[in-house]
CSV table of N, CA and C in Angstrom, one decimal:
chain,number,residue,atom,x,y,z
A,663,PHE,N,0.8,-1.2,0.2
A,663,PHE,CA,-0.1,-0.3,0.2
A,663,PHE,C,1.1,1.5,0.0
A,664,ARG,N,2.3,1.4,-0.5
A,664,ARG,CA,3.1,2.4,-0.7
A,664,ARG,C,3.1,3.3,-2.0
A,665,SER,N,2.6,2.3,-2.8
A,665,SER,CA,2.5,2.9,-4.5
A,665,SER,C,2.1,4.5,-4.1
A,666,GLU,N,2.7,5.0,-5.1
A,666,GLU,CA,2.3,6.4,-5.4
A,666,GLU,C,0.8,6.5,-5.7
A,667,ALA,N,0.4,5.7,-6.7
A,667,ALA,CA,-0.7,5.9,-6.8
A,667,ALA,C,-1.9,6.0,-5.7
A,668,MET,N,-1.2,5.0,-4.9
A,668,MET,CA,-2.2,4.7,-3.3
A,668,MET,C,-2.2,5.5,-2.2
A,669,LEU,N,-1.0,6.4,-2.5
A,669,LEU,CA,-0.8,7.4,-1.4
A,669,LEU,C,-1.7,8.3,-2.0
A,670,LYS,N,-1.6,9.0,-3.5
A,670,LYS,CA,-2.3,9.8,-3.9
A,670,LYS,C,-3.8,9.7,-3.2
A,671,PHE,N,-4.1,8.3,-3.5
A,671,PHE,CA,-6.0,7.8,-3.0
A,671,PHE,C,-6.3,8.4,-2.1
A,672,TRP,N,-5.1,7.9,-0.8
A,672,TRP,CA,-5.8,8.2,0.6
A,672,TRP,C,-5.3,9.8,1.1
A,673,GLY,N,-4.5,10.4,0.3
A,673,GLY,CA,-4.1,11.9,0.2
A,673,GLY,C,-5.5,12.3,0.2
A,674,ASP,N,-6.2,12.2,-1.2
A,674,ASP,CA,-7.5,12.8,-2.0
A,674,ASP,C,-8.4,12.5,-0.8
A,675,GLN,N,-8.7,11.4,-0.4
A,675,GLN,CA,-9.5,10.9,0.5
A,675,GLN,C,-9.7,11.8,1.9
A,676,ALA,N,-8.5,12.0,2.4
A,676,ALA,CA,-8.2,12.5,3.7
A,676,ALA,C,-8.7,14.1,3.1
A,677,ASN,N,-7.9,14.7,2.3
A,677,ASN,CA,-8.6,16.1,1.6
A,677,ASN,C,-10.2,16.6,1.8
A,678,ARG,N,-10.9,15.2,1.2
A,678,ARG,CA,-12.2,15.5,0.9
A,678,ARG,C,-13.0,15.2,2.2
A,679,GLN,N,-12.9,14.4,3.1
A,679,GLN,CA,-13.0,14.1,4.6
A,679,GLN,C,-13.0,15.6,5.6
A,680,GLY,N,-11.9,16.2,4.8
A,680,GLY,CA,-11.5,17.4,5.9
A,680,GLY,C,-12.2,18.5,5.5
A,681,ASN,N,-12.2,18.7,4.0
A,681,ASN,CA,-13.1,19.5,3.3
A,681,ASN,C,-14.3,19.7,4.0
A,682,LYS,N,-14.7,18.5,3.8
A,682,LYS,CA,-16.6,18.2,4.8
A,682,LYS,C,-16.2,18.7,5.9
A,683,PHE,N,-15.6,18.0,6.6
A,683,PHE,CA,-15.7,18.1,8.0
A,683,PHE,C,-15.6,19.8,8.4
A,684,THR,N,-14.3,20.6,7.7
A,684,THR,CA,-14.5,22.1,7.7
A,684,THR,C,-15.5,22.7,7.5
A,685,ASN,N,-16.8,22.5,6.8
A,685,ASN,CA,-18.1,22.9,6.2
A,685,ASN,C,-18.9,22.3,7.4
A,686,GLU,N,-19.2,21.3,7.6
A,686,GLU,CA,-20.0,20.8,8.7
A,686,GLU,C,-19.5,21.9,10.3
A,687,VAL,N,-18.1,22.4,10.7
A,687,VAL,CA,-17.8,23.4,11.5
A,687,VAL,C,-18.5,24.4,11.4
A,688,ALA,N,-18.3,24.8,9.9
A,688,ALA,CA,-18.6,26.4,9.6
A,688,ALA,C,-20.4,26.2,9.5
A,689,ASN,N,-20.8,25.4,9.1
A,689,ASN,CA,-22.4,25.4,9.2
A,689,ASN,C,-22.7,25.6,10.6
A,690,HIS,N,-22.1,24.5,11.4
A,690,HIS,CA,-22.5,24.9,13.0
A,690,HIS,C,-22.3,25.6,13.5
A,691,SER,N,-21.5,26.9,13.1
A,691,SER,CA,-21.0,28.3,13.5
A,691,SER,C,-22.5,29.2,13.3
A,692,GLU,N,-22.7,28.9,12.0
A,692,GLU,CA,-23.7,29.8,11.3
A,692,GLU,C,-25.1,29.6,12.2
A,693,GLU,N,-25.3,28.6,12.7
A,693,GLU,CA,-26.6,27.9,13.1
A,693,GLU,C,-26.3,28.4,14.7
A,694,LEU,N,-25.4,28.8,15.1
A,694,LEU,CA,-25.4,29.3,16.4
A,694,LEU,C,-25.5,31.1,16.1
A,695,GLY,N,-25.4,31.3,15.0
A,695,GLY,CA,-25.8,32.8,14.7
A,695,GLY,C,-24.3,33.6,14.3
A,696,PHE,N,-23.3,32.6,14.0
A,696,PHE,CA,-22.2,33.3,14.0
A,696,PHE,C,-22.0,33.7,12.4
A,697,ASN,N,-21.3,34.9,12.2
A,697,ASN,CA,-21.2,34.9,10.4
A,697,ASN,C,-19.3,33.9,10.4
A,698,THR,N,-19.3,33.3,9.2
A,698,THR,CA,-18.0,33.0,8.6
A,698,THR,C,-17.8,32.7,7.8
A,699,ARG,N,-16.3,32.8,7.6
A,699,ARG,CA,-15.6,32.6,6.6
A,699,ARG,C,-14.7,31.6,6.4
A,700,ARG,N,-14.7,30.5,5.3
A,700,ARG,CA,-13.7,29.2,5.1
A,700,ARG,C,-13.0,29.0,4.5
A,701,GLU,N,-11.4,28.5,4.9
A,701,GLU,CA,-10.4,28.1,3.9
A,701,GLU,C,-9.7,29.8,3.5
A,702,ILE,N,-9.2,30.4,4.6
A,702,ILE,CA,-8.9,31.8,4.2
A,702,ILE,C,-7.6,31.7,4.1
A,703,PHE,N,-6.8,32.0,2.7
A,703,PHE,CA,-5.5,31.9,2.9
A,703,PHE,C,-5.1,32.9,3.3
A,704,MET,N,-3.9,32.4,4.4
A,704,MET,CA,-3.3,33.5,5.6
A,704,MET,C,-2.5,34.9,4.3
A,705,SER,N,-1.9,34.4,3.0
A,705,SER,CA,-1.6,35.6,2.2
A,705,SER,C,-3.0,36.3,1.5
A,706,ALA,N,-3.5,36.3,1.3
A,706,ALA,CA,-5.0,36.8,1.5
A,706,ALA,C,-5.0,37.8,2.8
A,707,LEU,N,-4.6,37.4,3.8
A,707,LEU,CA,-4.8,38.0,4.9
A,707,LEU,C,-3.7,39.2,4.8
A,708,GLY,N,-2.7,38.7,4.0
A,708,GLY,CA,-1.9,39.8,4.0
A,708,GLY,C,-0.2,39.5,4.7
A,709,VAL,N,-0.2,38.2,4.9
A,709,VAL,CA,1.3,37.6,5.0
A,709,VAL,C,2.3,37.5,4.2
A,710,PRO,N,3.4,38.1,4.4
A,710,PRO,CA,3.9,38.2,3.1
A,710,PRO,C,4.8,37.1,3.1
A,711,ALA,N,5.1,36.9,1.5
A,711,ALA,CA,5.6,35.7,1.2
A,711,ALA,C,7.6,35.8,2.1
A,712,ALA,N,7.8,36.4,2.2
A,712,ALA,CA,9.4,35.8,2.7
A,712,ALA,C,9.0,35.1,4.0
A,713,LEU,N,7.8,35.5,4.7
A,713,LEU,CA,7.8,34.6,6.1
A,713,LEU,C,7.4,33.3,6.0
A,714,GLY,N,6.9,33.1,4.8
A,714,GLY,CA,6.7,31.3,4.7
A,714,GLY,C,5.5,31.0,4.3
A,715,ASP,N,5.1,30.0,4.3
A,715,ASP,CA,3.4,29.5,3.6
A,715,ASP,C,2.8,29.2,5.2
A,716,PHE,N,2.3,30.1,5.4
A,716,PHE,CA,1.1,30.2,6.7
A,716,PHE,C,-0.1,29.2,6.4
A,717,GLY,N,-0.3,28.5,5.4
A,717,GLY,CA,-1.5,27.7,4.6
A,717,GLY,C,-2.6,28.8,4.9
A,718,ASP,N,-3.8,27.9,5.5
A,718,ASP,CA,-4.7,28.9,5.7
A,718,ASP,C,-5.7,28.7,7.2
A,719,VAL,N,-6.9,29.9,7.2
A,719,VAL,CA,-7.6,29.1,8.2
A,719,VAL,C,-8.5,28.4,8.1
A,720,ASP,N,-8.7,27.4,8.6
A,720,ASP,CA,-10.1,26.7,8.4
A,720,ASP,C,-11.4,27.4,8.1
A,721,VAL,N,-11.9,27.7,9.3
A,721,VAL,CA,-13.0,28.9,9.9
A,721,VAL,C,-12.9,30.1,10.6
A,722,LEU,N,-12.7,30.6,10.4
A,722,LEU,CA,-12.8,32.1,10.9
A,722,LEU,C,-14.6,32.4,11.2
A,723,ALA,N,-14.9,32.7,12.4
A,723,ALA,CA,-16.3,33.0,12.6
A,723,ALA,C,-16.4,34.0,14.0
A,724,TRP,N,-17.4,35.2,13.7
A,724,TRP,CA,-17.3,36.0,14.5
A,724,TRP,C,-19.2,36.6,14.4
A,725,LYS,N,-19.0,37.4,15.7
A,725,LYS,CA,-20.6,38.2,15.2
A,725,LYS,C,-20.8,39.4,15.2
A,726,ALA,N,-21.2,39.9,14.9
A,726,ALA,CA,-21.3,41.9,14.3
A,726,ALA,C,-21.5,42.6,15.7
A,727,ASN,N,-21.9,41.5,16.8
A,727,ASN,CA,-22.4,42.5,18.1
A,727,ASN,C,-21.3,42.0,19.2
A,728,SER,N,-20.1,41.7,18.7
A,728,SER,CA,-19.1,40.9,19.9
A,728,SER,C,-17.6,41.3,19.2
A,729,SER,N,-16.8,41.5,20.3
A,729,SER,CA,-15.4,41.5,20.0
A,729,SER,C,-14.9,40.4,19.8
A,730,ALA,N,-15.2,39.2,19.7
A,730,ALA,CA,-14.7,38.0,19.4
A,730,ALA,C,-14.5,37.6,17.9
A,731,VAL,N,-13.4,37.3,17.9
A,731,VAL,CA,-13.2,36.5,16.2
A,731,VAL,C,-12.3,35.1,16.5
A,732,TYR,N,-13.0,34.0,16.3
A,732,TYR,CA,-12.5,32.6,16.7
A,732,TYR,C,-12.0,32.1,15.5
A,733,VAL,N,-10.5,31.9,15.3
A,733,VAL,CA,-9.8,31.3,14.7
A,733,VAL,C,-9.9,30.0,14.6
A,734,ILE,N,-10.3,28.6,13.6
A,734,ILE,CA,-10.8,27.7,14.0
A,734,ILE,C,-10.2,26.6,13.2
A,735,GLU,N,-9.3,25.9,14.1
A,735,GLU,CA,-8.5,24.9,13.1
A,735,GLU,C,-9.2,23.4,13.4
A,736,CYS,N,-10.0,23.0,12.1
A,736,CYS,CA,-10.8,22.1,12.1
A,736,CYS,C,-10.2,20.1,11.6
A,737,LYS,N,-10.2,19.7,12.7
A,737,LYS,CA,-9.9,18.4,12.2
A,737,LYS,C,-10.5,17.1,12.8
A,738,TYR,N,-10.5,16.2,11.2
A,738,TYR,CA,-11.5,14.8,11.1
A,738,TYR,C,-10.0,14.1,11.8
A,739,LEU,N,-10.1,13.8,12.9
A,739,LEU,CA,-9.0,12.4,13.1
A,739,LEU,C,-9.4,11.1,13.2
A,740,ARG,N,-9.0,10.2,12.9
A,740,ARG,CA,-9.1,8.5,13.2
A,740,ARG,C,-9.1,8.3,14.8
A,741,THR,N,-10.3,7.8,15.2
A,741,THR,CA,-9.8,7.6,16.7
A,741,THR,C,-8.2,7.0,17.2
A,742,ALA,N,-8.0,7.2,18.2
A,742,ALA,CA,-6.9,6.8,19.1
A,742,ALA,C,-7.1,5.8,19.9
A,743,LYS,N,-7.1,4.6,19.2
A,743,LYS,CA,-7.6,3.4,20.1
A,743,LYS,C,-6.1,2.6,21.0
A,744,THR,N,-4.9,2.9,20.8
A,744,THR,CA,-4.4,2.1,21.4
A,744,THR,C,-3.5,3.4,22.2
A,745,VAL,N,-2.6,2.7,23.0
A,745,VAL,CA,-2.2,3.5,23.6
A,745,VAL,C,-0.5,4.4,22.7
A,746,ARG,N,0.0,3.5,22.0
A,746,ARG,CA,0.8,3.5,20.6
A,746,ARG,C,-0.2,5.2,20.0
A,747,ASP,N,-1.6,4.6,19.6
A,747,ASP,CA,-2.1,6.1,18.9
A,747,ASP,C,-2.3,7.1,19.7
A,748,VAL,N,-2.5,7.1,20.9
A,748,VAL,CA,-2.3,8.4,22.0
A,748,VAL,C,-1.0,9.3,21.9
A,749,VAL,N,-0.1,8.4,22.2
A,749,VAL,CA,1.1,9.1,22.3
A,749,VAL,C,1.9,9.7,20.6
A,750,ASP,N,1.2,8.8,19.4
A,750,ASP,CA,1.6,9.2,18.3
A,750,ASP,C,0.5,10.9,18.3
A,751,ARG,N,-0.4,10.7,18.7
A,751,ARG,CA,-1.2,11.9,18.1
A,751,ARG,C,-0.8,13.1,19.4
A,752,LEU,N,-0.4,12.9,20.4
A,752,LEU,CA,0.2,13.9,21.2
A,752,LEU,C,1.5,14.4,20.4
A,753,ASP,N,2.3,13.7,20.3
A,753,ASP,CA,3.6,14.0,19.5
A,753,ASP,C,3.0,15.0,18.3
A,754,GLU,N,1.8,14.5,17.6
A,754,GLU,CA,1.8,15.3,16.3
A,754,GLU,C,1.4,16.4,16.8
A,755,TYR,N,0.5,17.2,18.4
A,755,TYR,CA,-0.2,17.9,18.6
A,755,TYR,C,0.6,19.1,19.8
A,756,ARG,N,2.2,18.7,19.5
A,756,ARG,CA,3.1,19.2,20.4
A,756,ARG,C,3.2,20.6,20.5
A,757,GLY,N,2.7,21.7,19.4
A,757,GLY,CA,3.0,23.0,19.5
A,757,GLY,C,4.1,23.4,18.5
A,758,GLU,N,4.9,22.5,17.9
A,758,GLU,CA,6.1,23.0,17.5
A,758,GLU,C,6.0,23.4,16.0
A,759,ARG,N,6.4,24.8,15.5
A,759,ARG,CA,6.3,24.8,14.0
A,759,ARG,C,5.9,24.4,13.0
A,760,ASP,N,6.1,23.2,12.8
A,760,ASP,CA,6.0,22.8,11.4
A,760,ASP,C,4.8,21.8,12.0
A,761,ASP,N,4.5,21.2,13.5
A,761,ASP,CA,3.3,20.3,13.4
A,761,ASP,C,2.3,21.0,12.9
A,762,SER,N,1.0,19.5,13.5
A,762,SER,CA,0.0,20.3,13.1
A,762,SER,C,-0.9,21.3,14.3
A,763,LEU,N,-0.5,21.6,15.4
A,763,LEU,CA,-0.6,22.6,16.1
A,763,LEU,C,-0.4,23.6,15.9
A,764,GLY,N,1.5,23.5,15.5
A,764,GLY,CA,2.1,24.4,15.8
A,764,GLY,C,1.6,25.6,14.3
A,765,LYS,N,1.3,24.7,13.6
A,765,LYS,CA,0.8,25.8,12.4
A,765,LYS,C,-0.4,26.7,12.5
A,766,HIS,N,-1.1,25.9,13.1
A,766,HIS,CA,-2.7,26.6,14.2
A,766,HIS,C,-1.9,27.7,14.9
A,767,LEU,N,-1.2,27.6,15.5
A,767,LEU,CA,-0.8,28.9,16.6
A,767,LEU,C,0.0,29.8,15.7
A,768,ARG,N,1.0,29.4,14.9
A,768,ARG,CA,1.8,30.3,14.1
A,768,ARG,C,0.2,31.4,13.5
A,769,ARG,N,-0.4,30.7,13.0
A,769,ARG,CA,-1.2,31.4,12.1
A,769,ARG,C,-2.1,32.5,13.5
A,770,LEU,N,-2.8,32.1,14.2
A,770,LEU,CA,-3.1,32.9,15.0
A,770,LEU,C,-2.6,33.8,16.1
A,771,ASN,N,-1.3,33.4,16.0
A,771,ASN,CA,-0.1,34.3,16.8
A,771,ASN,C,0.0,35.4,15.3
A,772,TRP,N,0.1,35.6,14.6
A,772,TRP,CA,0.2,36.3,13.1
A,772,TRP,C,-1.0,37.2,13.2
A,773,LEU,N,-2.1,36.7,13.3
A,773,LEU,CA,-3.4,37.3,13.5
A,773,LEU,C,-3.7,38.0,15.1
A,774,LYS,N,-3.4,37.9,15.5
A,774,LYS,CA,-3.1,38.4,17.2
A,774,LYS,C,-1.9,40.2,16.4
A,775,SER,N,-1.0,39.7,16.0
A,775,SER,CA,-0.4,41.2,16.0
A,775,SER,C,-0.6,41.5,14.6
A,776,ASN,N,-1.5,41.4,14.1
A,776,ASN,CA,-1.9,41.5,13.0
A,776,ASN,C,-3.5,41.9,12.6
A,777,PRO,N,-4.1,43.0,13.9
A,777,PRO,CA,-5.6,42.5,13.8
A,777,PRO,C,-6.1,43.2,12.7
A,778,LYS,N,-5.6,44.4,12.2
A,778,LYS,CA,-6.2,45.1,10.8
A,778,LYS,C,-6.9,43.7,9.5
A,779,ALA,N,-5.9,43.0,9.7
A,779,ALA,CA,-6.0,41.6,8.4
A,779,ALA,C,-7.1,41.4,8.5
A,780,VAL,N,-7.8,41.4,9.3
A,780,VAL,CA,-9.9,41.1,9.6
A,780,VAL,C,-10.6,41.7,9.6
A,781,CYS,N,-9.9,42.9,9.7
A,781,CYS,CA,-10.9,43.9,9.7
A,781,CYS,C,-12.1,44.2,8.1
A,782,ALA,N,-11.7,44.0,7.4
A,782,ALA,CA,-12.8,43.9,6.3
A,782,ALA,C,-13.6,42.8,6.8
A,783,LEU,N,-13.2,42.0,6.7
A,783,LEU,CA,-14.4,40.9,6.6
A,783,LEU,C,-15.3,41.1,7.8
A,784,THR,N,-14.8,41.3,9.1
A,784,THR,CA,-15.6,41.1,10.5
A,784,THR,C,-16.4,42.5,10.8
A,785,GLY,N,-15.7,43.4,10.3
A,785,GLY,CA,-16.4,45.1,10.0
A,785,GLY,C,-16.1,45.2,11.8
A,786,ILE,N,-15.0,44.2,12.2
A,786,ILE,CA,-14.7,44.9,14.2
A,786,ILE,C,-13.6,45.7,13.9
A,787,HIS,N,-13.1,46.7,14.8
A,787,HIS,CA,-12.3,47.5,14.7
A,787,HIS,C,-10.9,46.6,15.3
A,788,ALA,N,-9.8,47.0,14.5
A,788,ALA,CA,-8.6,46.5,15.0
A,788,ALA,C,-8.4,46.0,16.6
A,789,GLU,N,-8.8,47.3,17.1
A,789,GLU,CA,-8.5,47.4,18.6
A,789,GLU,C,-9.5,46.8,19.4
A,790,ALA,N,-10.7,46.1,18.8
A,790,ALA,CA,-10.9,45.7,19.5
A,790,ALA,C,-11.3,44.1,19.1
A,791,ILE,N,-10.9,43.7,18.3
A,791,ILE,CA,-10.6,42.5,18.0
A,791,ILE,C,-10.1,41.8,19.5
A,792,GLN,N,-10.7,40.4,19.7
A,792,GLN,CA,-9.9,39.4,20.7
A,792,GLN,C,-9.9,38.1,19.6
A,793,PHE,N,-8.8,37.8,19.7
A,793,PHE,CA,-9.1,36.4,18.8
A,793,PHE,C,-9.1,35.3,19.7
A,794,LYS,N,-9.7,34.7,19.4
A,794,LYS,CA,-9.9,32.9,20.2
A,794,LYS,C,-9.4,31.9,19.2
A,795,GLY,N,-8.7,31.2,19.5
A,795,GLY,CA,-8.4,29.7,19.1
A,795,GLY,C,-8.8,28.9,19.3
A,796,LEU,N,-9.6,27.9,18.7
A,796,LEU,CA,-9.9,26.6,18.9
A,796,LEU,C,-9.6,25.5,18.0
A,797,LEU,N,-9.5,24.4,18.4
A,797,LEU,CA,-9.4,23.2,17.3
A,797,LEU,C,-10.6,22.2,17.8
A,798,VAL,N,-11.0,22.3,16.5
A,798,VAL,CA,-12.5,21.4,16.9
A,798,VAL,C,-12.2,20.3,15.9
A,799,THR,N,-12.5,19.0,16.9
A,799,THR,CA,-12.3,18.2,16.1
A,799,THR,C,-13.7,17.3,16.1
A,800,ASP,N,-13.5,16.0,15.0
A,800,ASP,CA,-14.8,15.1,15.3
A,800,ASP,C,-15.1,14.5,16.0
A,801,ASP,N,-14.3,14.3,17.3
A,801,ASP,CA,-14.4,13.2,18.4
A,801,ASP,C,-13.8,13.5,19.8
A,802,LEU,N,-14.0,12.8,21.0
A,802,LEU,CA,-12.8,12.8,21.9
A,802,LEU,C,-11.5,12.5,21.3
A,803,VAL,N,-10.3,13.8,21.1
A,803,VAL,CA,-9.0,13.5,21.2
A,803,VAL,C,-8.0,13.2,22.4
A,804,PRO,N,-7.3,13.0,22.7
A,804,PRO,CA,-6.5,12.9,23.8
A,804,PRO,C,-5.8,14.3,24.0
A,805,MET,N,-5.7,15.4,23.3
A,805,MET,CA,-5.3,16.5,23.4
A,805,MET,C,-6.7,17.1,24.1
A,806,GLN,N,-7.8,16.9,24.5
A,806,GLN,CA,-8.7,18.0,25.4
A,806,GLN,C,-8.0,17.2,26.9
A,807,PHE,N,-7.4,16.1,27.4
A,807,PHE,CA,-7.3,15.7,28.4
A,807,PHE,C,-5.8,15.9,28.9
A,808,PHE,N,-4.9,16.7,28.2
A,808,PHE,CA,-3.1,17.0,28.1
A,808,PHE,C,-3.2,18.3,28.7
A,809,ASN,N,-2.7,18.6,29.3
A,809,ASN,CA,-2.5,20.0,30.2
A,809,ASN,C,-0.6,20.5,29.9
A,810,GLY,N,0.0,19.4,29.0
A,810,GLY,CA,1.2,19.7,28.4
A,810,GLY,C,1.3,20.5,27.4
A,811,SER,N,0.3,20.7,26.8
A,811,SER,CA,1.0,21.6,25.4
A,811,SER,C,0.6,22.7,25.3
A,812,LEU,N,0.6,23.3,24.2
A,812,LEU,CA,0.8,25.2,24.0
A,812,LEU,C,-0.6,25.2,23.6
A,813,ILE,N,-1.8,24.2,23.9
A,813,ILE,CA,-2.9,24.8,23.6
A,813,ILE,C,-3.6,24.2,24.9
A,814,SER,N,-4.5,25.0,25.3
A,814,SER,CA,-5.5,24.7,26.5
A,814,SER,C,-6.5,23.6,26.6
A,815,PRO,N,-6.8,22.4,27.0
A,815,PRO,CA,-7.3,21.7,26.6
A,815,PRO,C,-8.8,22.1,26.2
A,816,HIS,N,-9.1,23.2,27.2
A,816,HIS,CA,-10.2,24.0,27.1
A,816,HIS,C,-10.3,24.7,25.6
A,817,GLU,N,-9.9,24.4,25.0
A,817,GLU,CA,-9.5,24.9,23.2
A,817,GLU,C,-9.6,24.0,22.3
A,818,VAL,N,-10.0,22.7,22.5
A,818,VAL,CA,-10.1,21.5,21.9
A,818,VAL,C,-11.3,21.2,22.3
A,819,VAL,N,-12.0,21.1,21.5
A,819,VAL,CA,-13.3,21.1,21.1
A,819,VAL,C,-13.6,19.8,20.1
A,820,PRO,N,-14.7,18.7,20.4
A,820,PRO,CA,-15.4,17.9,19.8
A,820,PRO,C,-16.4,19.0,19.1
A,821,LEU,N,-16.8,18.6,17.7
A,821,LEU,CA,-17.9,19.4,17.4
A,821,LEU,C,-19.4,19.3,17.9
A,822,ASN,N,-19.5,18.0,18.7
A,822,ASN,CA,-21.0,18.1,18.9
A,822,ASN,C,-20.8,18.9,20.3
A,823,LYS,N,-20.2,19.7,21.1
A,823,LYS,CA,-19.7,20.0,22.0
A,823,LYS,C,-19.4,22.0,21.9
A,824,ILE,N,-19.8,21.9,20.5
A,824,ILE,CA,-19.0,23.2,19.9
A,824,ILE,C,-20.2,24.6,20.6
A,825,LYS,N,-21.3,24.3,20.8
A,825,LYS,CA,-21.7,25.6,21.4
A,825,LYS,C,-21.7,25.6,22.4
A,826,SER,N,-21.3,25.1,23.5
A,826,SER,CA,-20.8,25.2,24.9
A,826,SER,C,-19.4,26.5,24.9
A,827,VAL,N,-18.9,26.3,23.5
A,827,VAL,CA,-17.5,27.3,23.7
A,827,VAL,C,-17.6,28.3,22.5
A,828,LEU,N,-18.6,28.3,21.6
A,828,LEU,CA,-18.7,29.2,20.7
A,828,LEU,C,-20.0,30.7,21.4
A,829,LYS,N,-19.3,31.7,22.0
A,829,LYS,CA,-20.6,32.3,22.8
A,829,LYS,C,-20.0,33.8,22.1
């Protein structure tokens, strides 16, 4: 199962599932009264090419009458069934520069330093914006129970609990 064709197939499947999940998260946010934008490339928000590829914000969510702007990373993850799976997942989400959590934190930190980047989208004045990062998953994940990460366990939320966090 290591052929180039098989790897491409699995990559395409993962992308389709990820895109579907991102849309589910955005739809749930909208049902809770939030405005959303999906898959916004950081370069479109003004990140200079010289800083490297920052990727995209999966979902940006805000309400017109609030200063909170949620920067949401959506992750559809396979269930961690064994101790090894749990260790691997925690290792993948340490918050280091190029791991899955690190990329999200890098985007969030850039936005906090450059709030004017989202003013035109949200209609919220830069000095009022309060960015809040969330990692929304499809199910319970080890990061929700681990205090040794660069993200609070309270910022890791399964989709079925998003209502308790988005306010």
